mmCIF file of C-alpha atoms in Angstrom:
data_model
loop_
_atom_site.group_PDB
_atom_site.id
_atom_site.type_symbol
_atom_site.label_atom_id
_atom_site.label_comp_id
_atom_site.label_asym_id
_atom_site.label_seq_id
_atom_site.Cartn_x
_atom_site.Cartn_y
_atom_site.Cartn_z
ATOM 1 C CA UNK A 25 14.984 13.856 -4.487
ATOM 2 C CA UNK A 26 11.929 14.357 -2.445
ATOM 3 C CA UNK A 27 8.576 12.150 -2.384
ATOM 4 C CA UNK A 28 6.807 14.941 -4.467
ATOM 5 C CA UNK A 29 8.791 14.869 -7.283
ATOM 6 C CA UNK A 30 7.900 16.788 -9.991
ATOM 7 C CA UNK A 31 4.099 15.941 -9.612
ATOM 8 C CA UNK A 32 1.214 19.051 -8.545
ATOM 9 C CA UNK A 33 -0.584 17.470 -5.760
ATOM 10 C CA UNK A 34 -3.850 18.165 -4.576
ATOM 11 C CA UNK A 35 -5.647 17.856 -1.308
ATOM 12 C CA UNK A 36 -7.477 14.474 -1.745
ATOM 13 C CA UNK A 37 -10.623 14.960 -0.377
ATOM 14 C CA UNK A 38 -11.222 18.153 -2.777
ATOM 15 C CA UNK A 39 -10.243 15.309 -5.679
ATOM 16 C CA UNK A 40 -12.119 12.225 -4.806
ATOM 17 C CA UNK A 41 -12.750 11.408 -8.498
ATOM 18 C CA UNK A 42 -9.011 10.752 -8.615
ATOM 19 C CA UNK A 43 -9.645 7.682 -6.304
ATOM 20 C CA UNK A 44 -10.750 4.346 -6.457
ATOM 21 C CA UNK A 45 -14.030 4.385 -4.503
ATOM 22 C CA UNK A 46 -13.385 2.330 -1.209
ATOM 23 C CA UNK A 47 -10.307 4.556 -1.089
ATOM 24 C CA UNK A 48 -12.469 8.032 -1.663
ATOM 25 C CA UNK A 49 -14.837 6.474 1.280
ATOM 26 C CA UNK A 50 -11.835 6.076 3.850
ATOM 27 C CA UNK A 51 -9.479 8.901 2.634
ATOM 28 C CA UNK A 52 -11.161 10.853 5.467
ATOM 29 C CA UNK A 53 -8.853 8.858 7.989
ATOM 30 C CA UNK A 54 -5.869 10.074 6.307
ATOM 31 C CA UNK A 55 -5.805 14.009 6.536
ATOM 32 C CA UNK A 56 -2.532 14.955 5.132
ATOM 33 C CA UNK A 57 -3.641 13.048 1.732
ATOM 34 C CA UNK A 58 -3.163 14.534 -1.379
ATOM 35 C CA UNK A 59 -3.524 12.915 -4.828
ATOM 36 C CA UNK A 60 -1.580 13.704 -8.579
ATOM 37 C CA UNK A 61 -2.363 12.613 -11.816
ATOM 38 C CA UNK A 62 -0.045 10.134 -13.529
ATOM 39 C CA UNK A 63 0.678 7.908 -16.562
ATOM 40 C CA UNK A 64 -1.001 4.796 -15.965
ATOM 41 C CA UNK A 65 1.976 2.934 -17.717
ATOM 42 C CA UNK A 66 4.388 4.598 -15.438
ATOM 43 C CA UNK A 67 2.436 3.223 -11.946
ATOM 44 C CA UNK A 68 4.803 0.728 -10.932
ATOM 45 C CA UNK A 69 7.394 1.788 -8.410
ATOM 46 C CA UNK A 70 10.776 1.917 -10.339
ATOM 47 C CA UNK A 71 9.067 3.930 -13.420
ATOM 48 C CA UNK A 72 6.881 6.259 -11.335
ATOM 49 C CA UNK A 73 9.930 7.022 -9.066
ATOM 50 C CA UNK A 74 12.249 7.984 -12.223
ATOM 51 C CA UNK A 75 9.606 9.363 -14.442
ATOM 52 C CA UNK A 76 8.279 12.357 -11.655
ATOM 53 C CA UNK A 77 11.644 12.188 -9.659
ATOM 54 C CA UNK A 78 10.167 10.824 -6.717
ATOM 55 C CA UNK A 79 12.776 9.497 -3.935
ATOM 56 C CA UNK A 80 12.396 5.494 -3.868
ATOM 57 C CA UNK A 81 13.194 5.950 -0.017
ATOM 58 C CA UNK A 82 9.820 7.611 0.015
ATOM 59 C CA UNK A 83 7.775 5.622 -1.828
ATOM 60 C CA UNK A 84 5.802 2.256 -0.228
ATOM 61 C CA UNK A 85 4.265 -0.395 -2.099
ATOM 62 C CA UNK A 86 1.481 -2.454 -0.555
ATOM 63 C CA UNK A 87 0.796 -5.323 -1.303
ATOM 64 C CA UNK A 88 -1.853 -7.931 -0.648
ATOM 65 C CA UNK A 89 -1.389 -11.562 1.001
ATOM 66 C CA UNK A 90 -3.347 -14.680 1.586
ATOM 67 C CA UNK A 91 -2.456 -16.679 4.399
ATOM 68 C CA UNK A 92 -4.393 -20.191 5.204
ATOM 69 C CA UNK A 93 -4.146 -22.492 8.081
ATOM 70 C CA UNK A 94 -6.541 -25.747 7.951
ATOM 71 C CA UNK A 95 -9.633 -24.824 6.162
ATOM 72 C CA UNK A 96 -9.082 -20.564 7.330
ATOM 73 C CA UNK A 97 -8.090 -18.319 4.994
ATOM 74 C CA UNK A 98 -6.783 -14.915 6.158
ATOM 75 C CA UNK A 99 -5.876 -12.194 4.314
ATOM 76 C CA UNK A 100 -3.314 -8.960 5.086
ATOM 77 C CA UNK A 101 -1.640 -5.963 3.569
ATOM 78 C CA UNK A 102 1.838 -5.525 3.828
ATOM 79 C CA UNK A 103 3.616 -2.111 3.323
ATOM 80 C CA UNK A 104 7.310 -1.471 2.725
ATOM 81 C CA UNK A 105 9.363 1.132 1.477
ATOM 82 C CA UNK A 106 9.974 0.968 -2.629
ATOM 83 C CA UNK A 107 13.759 -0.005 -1.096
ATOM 84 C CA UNK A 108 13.423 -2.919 1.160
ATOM 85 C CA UNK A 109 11.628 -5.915 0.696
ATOM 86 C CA UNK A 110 9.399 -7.807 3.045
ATOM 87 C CA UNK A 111 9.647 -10.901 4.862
ATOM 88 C CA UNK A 112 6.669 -12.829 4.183
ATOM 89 C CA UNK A 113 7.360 -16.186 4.216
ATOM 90 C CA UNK A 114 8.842 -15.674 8.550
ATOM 91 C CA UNK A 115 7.160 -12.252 9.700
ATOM 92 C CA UNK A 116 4.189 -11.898 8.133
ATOM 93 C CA UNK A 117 3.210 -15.756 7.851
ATOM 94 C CA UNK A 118 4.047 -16.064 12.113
ATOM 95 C CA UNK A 119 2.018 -12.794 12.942
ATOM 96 C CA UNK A 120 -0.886 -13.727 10.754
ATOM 97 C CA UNK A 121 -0.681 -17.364 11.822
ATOM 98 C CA UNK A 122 -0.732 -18.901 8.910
ATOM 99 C CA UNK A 123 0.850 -22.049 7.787
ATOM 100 C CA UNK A 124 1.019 -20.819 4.565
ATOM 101 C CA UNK A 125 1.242 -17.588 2.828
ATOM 102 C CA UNK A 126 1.288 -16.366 -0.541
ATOM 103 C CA UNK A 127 0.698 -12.965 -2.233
ATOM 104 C CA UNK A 128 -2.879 -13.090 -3.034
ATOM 105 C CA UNK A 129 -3.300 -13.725 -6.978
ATOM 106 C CA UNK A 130 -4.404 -10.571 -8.854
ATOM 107 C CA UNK A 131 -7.881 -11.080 -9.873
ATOM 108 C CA UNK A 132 -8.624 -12.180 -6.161
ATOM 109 C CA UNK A 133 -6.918 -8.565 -5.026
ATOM 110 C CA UNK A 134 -8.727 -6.704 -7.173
ATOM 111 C CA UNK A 135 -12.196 -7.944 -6.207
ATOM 112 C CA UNK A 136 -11.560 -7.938 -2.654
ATOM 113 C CA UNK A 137 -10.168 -4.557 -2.387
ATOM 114 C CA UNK A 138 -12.194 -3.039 -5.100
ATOM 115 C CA UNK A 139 -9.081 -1.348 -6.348
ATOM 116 C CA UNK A 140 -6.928 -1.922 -9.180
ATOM 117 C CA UNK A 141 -3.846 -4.273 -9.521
ATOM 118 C CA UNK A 142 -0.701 -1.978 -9.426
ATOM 119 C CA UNK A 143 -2.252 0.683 -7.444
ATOM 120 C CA UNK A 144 -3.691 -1.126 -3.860
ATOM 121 C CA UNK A 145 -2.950 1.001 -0.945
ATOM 122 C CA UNK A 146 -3.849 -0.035 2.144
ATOM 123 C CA UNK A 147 -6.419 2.937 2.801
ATOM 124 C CA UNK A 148 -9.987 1.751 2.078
ATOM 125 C CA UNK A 149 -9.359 -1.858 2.725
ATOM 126 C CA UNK A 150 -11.765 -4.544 4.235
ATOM 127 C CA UNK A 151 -11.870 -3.412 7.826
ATOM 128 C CA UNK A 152 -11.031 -6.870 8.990
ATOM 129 C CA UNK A 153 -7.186 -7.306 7.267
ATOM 130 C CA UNK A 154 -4.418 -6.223 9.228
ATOM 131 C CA UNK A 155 -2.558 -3.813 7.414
ATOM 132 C CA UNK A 156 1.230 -4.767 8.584
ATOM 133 C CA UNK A 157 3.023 -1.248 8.334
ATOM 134 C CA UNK A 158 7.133 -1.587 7.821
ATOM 135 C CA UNK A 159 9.127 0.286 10.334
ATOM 136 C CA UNK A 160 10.494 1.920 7.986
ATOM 137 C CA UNK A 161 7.689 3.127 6.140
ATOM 138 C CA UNK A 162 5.985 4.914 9.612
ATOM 139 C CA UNK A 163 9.564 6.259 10.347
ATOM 140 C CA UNK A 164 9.898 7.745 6.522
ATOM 141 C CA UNK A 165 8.207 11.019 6.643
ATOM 142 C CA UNK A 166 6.040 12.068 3.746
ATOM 143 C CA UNK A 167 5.481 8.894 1.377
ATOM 144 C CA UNK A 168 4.145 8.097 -2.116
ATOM 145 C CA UNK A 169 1.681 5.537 -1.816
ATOM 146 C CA UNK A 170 -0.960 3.781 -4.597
ATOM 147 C CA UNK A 171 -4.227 5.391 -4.885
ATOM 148 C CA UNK A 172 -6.457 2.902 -5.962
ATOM 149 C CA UNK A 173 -6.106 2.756 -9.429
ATOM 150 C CA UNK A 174 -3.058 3.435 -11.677
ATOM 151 C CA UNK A 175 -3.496 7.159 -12.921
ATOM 152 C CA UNK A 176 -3.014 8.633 -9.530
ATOM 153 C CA UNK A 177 -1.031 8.759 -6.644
ATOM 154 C CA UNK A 178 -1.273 9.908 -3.121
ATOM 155 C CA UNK A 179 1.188 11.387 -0.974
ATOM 156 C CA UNK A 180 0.516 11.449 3.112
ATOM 157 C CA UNK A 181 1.989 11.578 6.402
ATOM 158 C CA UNK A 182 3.534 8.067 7.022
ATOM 159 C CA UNK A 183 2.304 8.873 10.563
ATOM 160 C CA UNK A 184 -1.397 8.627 9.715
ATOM 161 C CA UNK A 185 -1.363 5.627 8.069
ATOM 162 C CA UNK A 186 0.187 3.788 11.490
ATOM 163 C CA UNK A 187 -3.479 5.355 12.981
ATOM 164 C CA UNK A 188 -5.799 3.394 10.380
ATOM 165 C CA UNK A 189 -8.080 1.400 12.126
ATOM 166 C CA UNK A 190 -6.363 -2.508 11.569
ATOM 167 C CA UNK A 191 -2.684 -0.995 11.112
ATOM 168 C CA UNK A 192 0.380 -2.230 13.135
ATOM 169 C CA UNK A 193 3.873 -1.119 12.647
ATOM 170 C CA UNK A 194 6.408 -4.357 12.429
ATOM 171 C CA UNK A 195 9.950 -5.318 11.633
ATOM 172 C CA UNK A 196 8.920 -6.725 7.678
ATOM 173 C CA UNK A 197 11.819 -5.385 5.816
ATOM 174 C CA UNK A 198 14.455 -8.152 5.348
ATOM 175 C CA UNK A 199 18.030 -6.845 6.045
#
């Protein structure tokens, strides 16, 4: 199984309608991005992978966190490969500093990011969250990632998403 699956894709840019639109605004940063169509109901991870035959080992899920520490409130995104899971409560809590951490809830998410829950990607985010990139995502090649809302998908160079502006590639994936 590849991350393409059985999906067309298109080069992003040339479908920006396809995109949520603080994702359409950044996707510029992110040359190798191209976008397919999908089922809304079939956006989440485990269904999208087996529906278009997408590898799970190629797929990343980002997701959004809220960390506070006295009366400051910090928020992060946190990608990992659809296979691993990632240590928030030690890693990410420590390198955000925060005493404590939870993932943000999803009405907050979705008005910060300006993207819908189930298909946040960490392209188009507020410029100020660090967007904590697993090892194992930046090392996986060509990966599946949201899109900004839950009838699309992009695929792009794991590579380029270790250059967005905020990223930084970590050890998040518990073993």
């Amino acid at each position: 199984m590849s991350a393409a699956g059985n999906l067309t894709w298109t080069p992003a840019a040339d479908a920006l309608d396809r995109l949520a639109p603080p994702v359409a605004a950044a996707i510029g940063r992110v040359p190798s991005a191209r976008v397919a169509e999908i089922d809304p109901e079939l956006a989440d991870t485990a269904a999208f992978c087996e529906a278009y035959e997408s590898s799970p080992e190629h797929s990343a899920n980002c997701v959004v966190v809220v960390g506070r520490r006295g009366g400051e409130t910090k928020y992060a995104a946190v990608l990992v490969l659809a296979t691993d899971r990632a240590d928030i409560n030690n890693v990410v809590r420590r390198h955000i500093d925060a005493r404590k951490i939870s993932f943000a809830p999803m009405d907050e998410a979705v008005e910060l990011t300006g993207m819908e829950y189930g298909g946040i990607t960490p392209i188009g985010l507020p410029y100020a969250w660090p967007v904590l990139v697993d090892e194992g995502v930046a090392g996986a090649g060509e990966v599946v990632i949201g899109s900004g809302v839950r009838g699309s998908k992009l695929l792009v160079d794991a590579a380029e998403l270790t250059s967005i502006p905020s990223a930084e590639v970590l050890a998040l994936a518990l073993s």
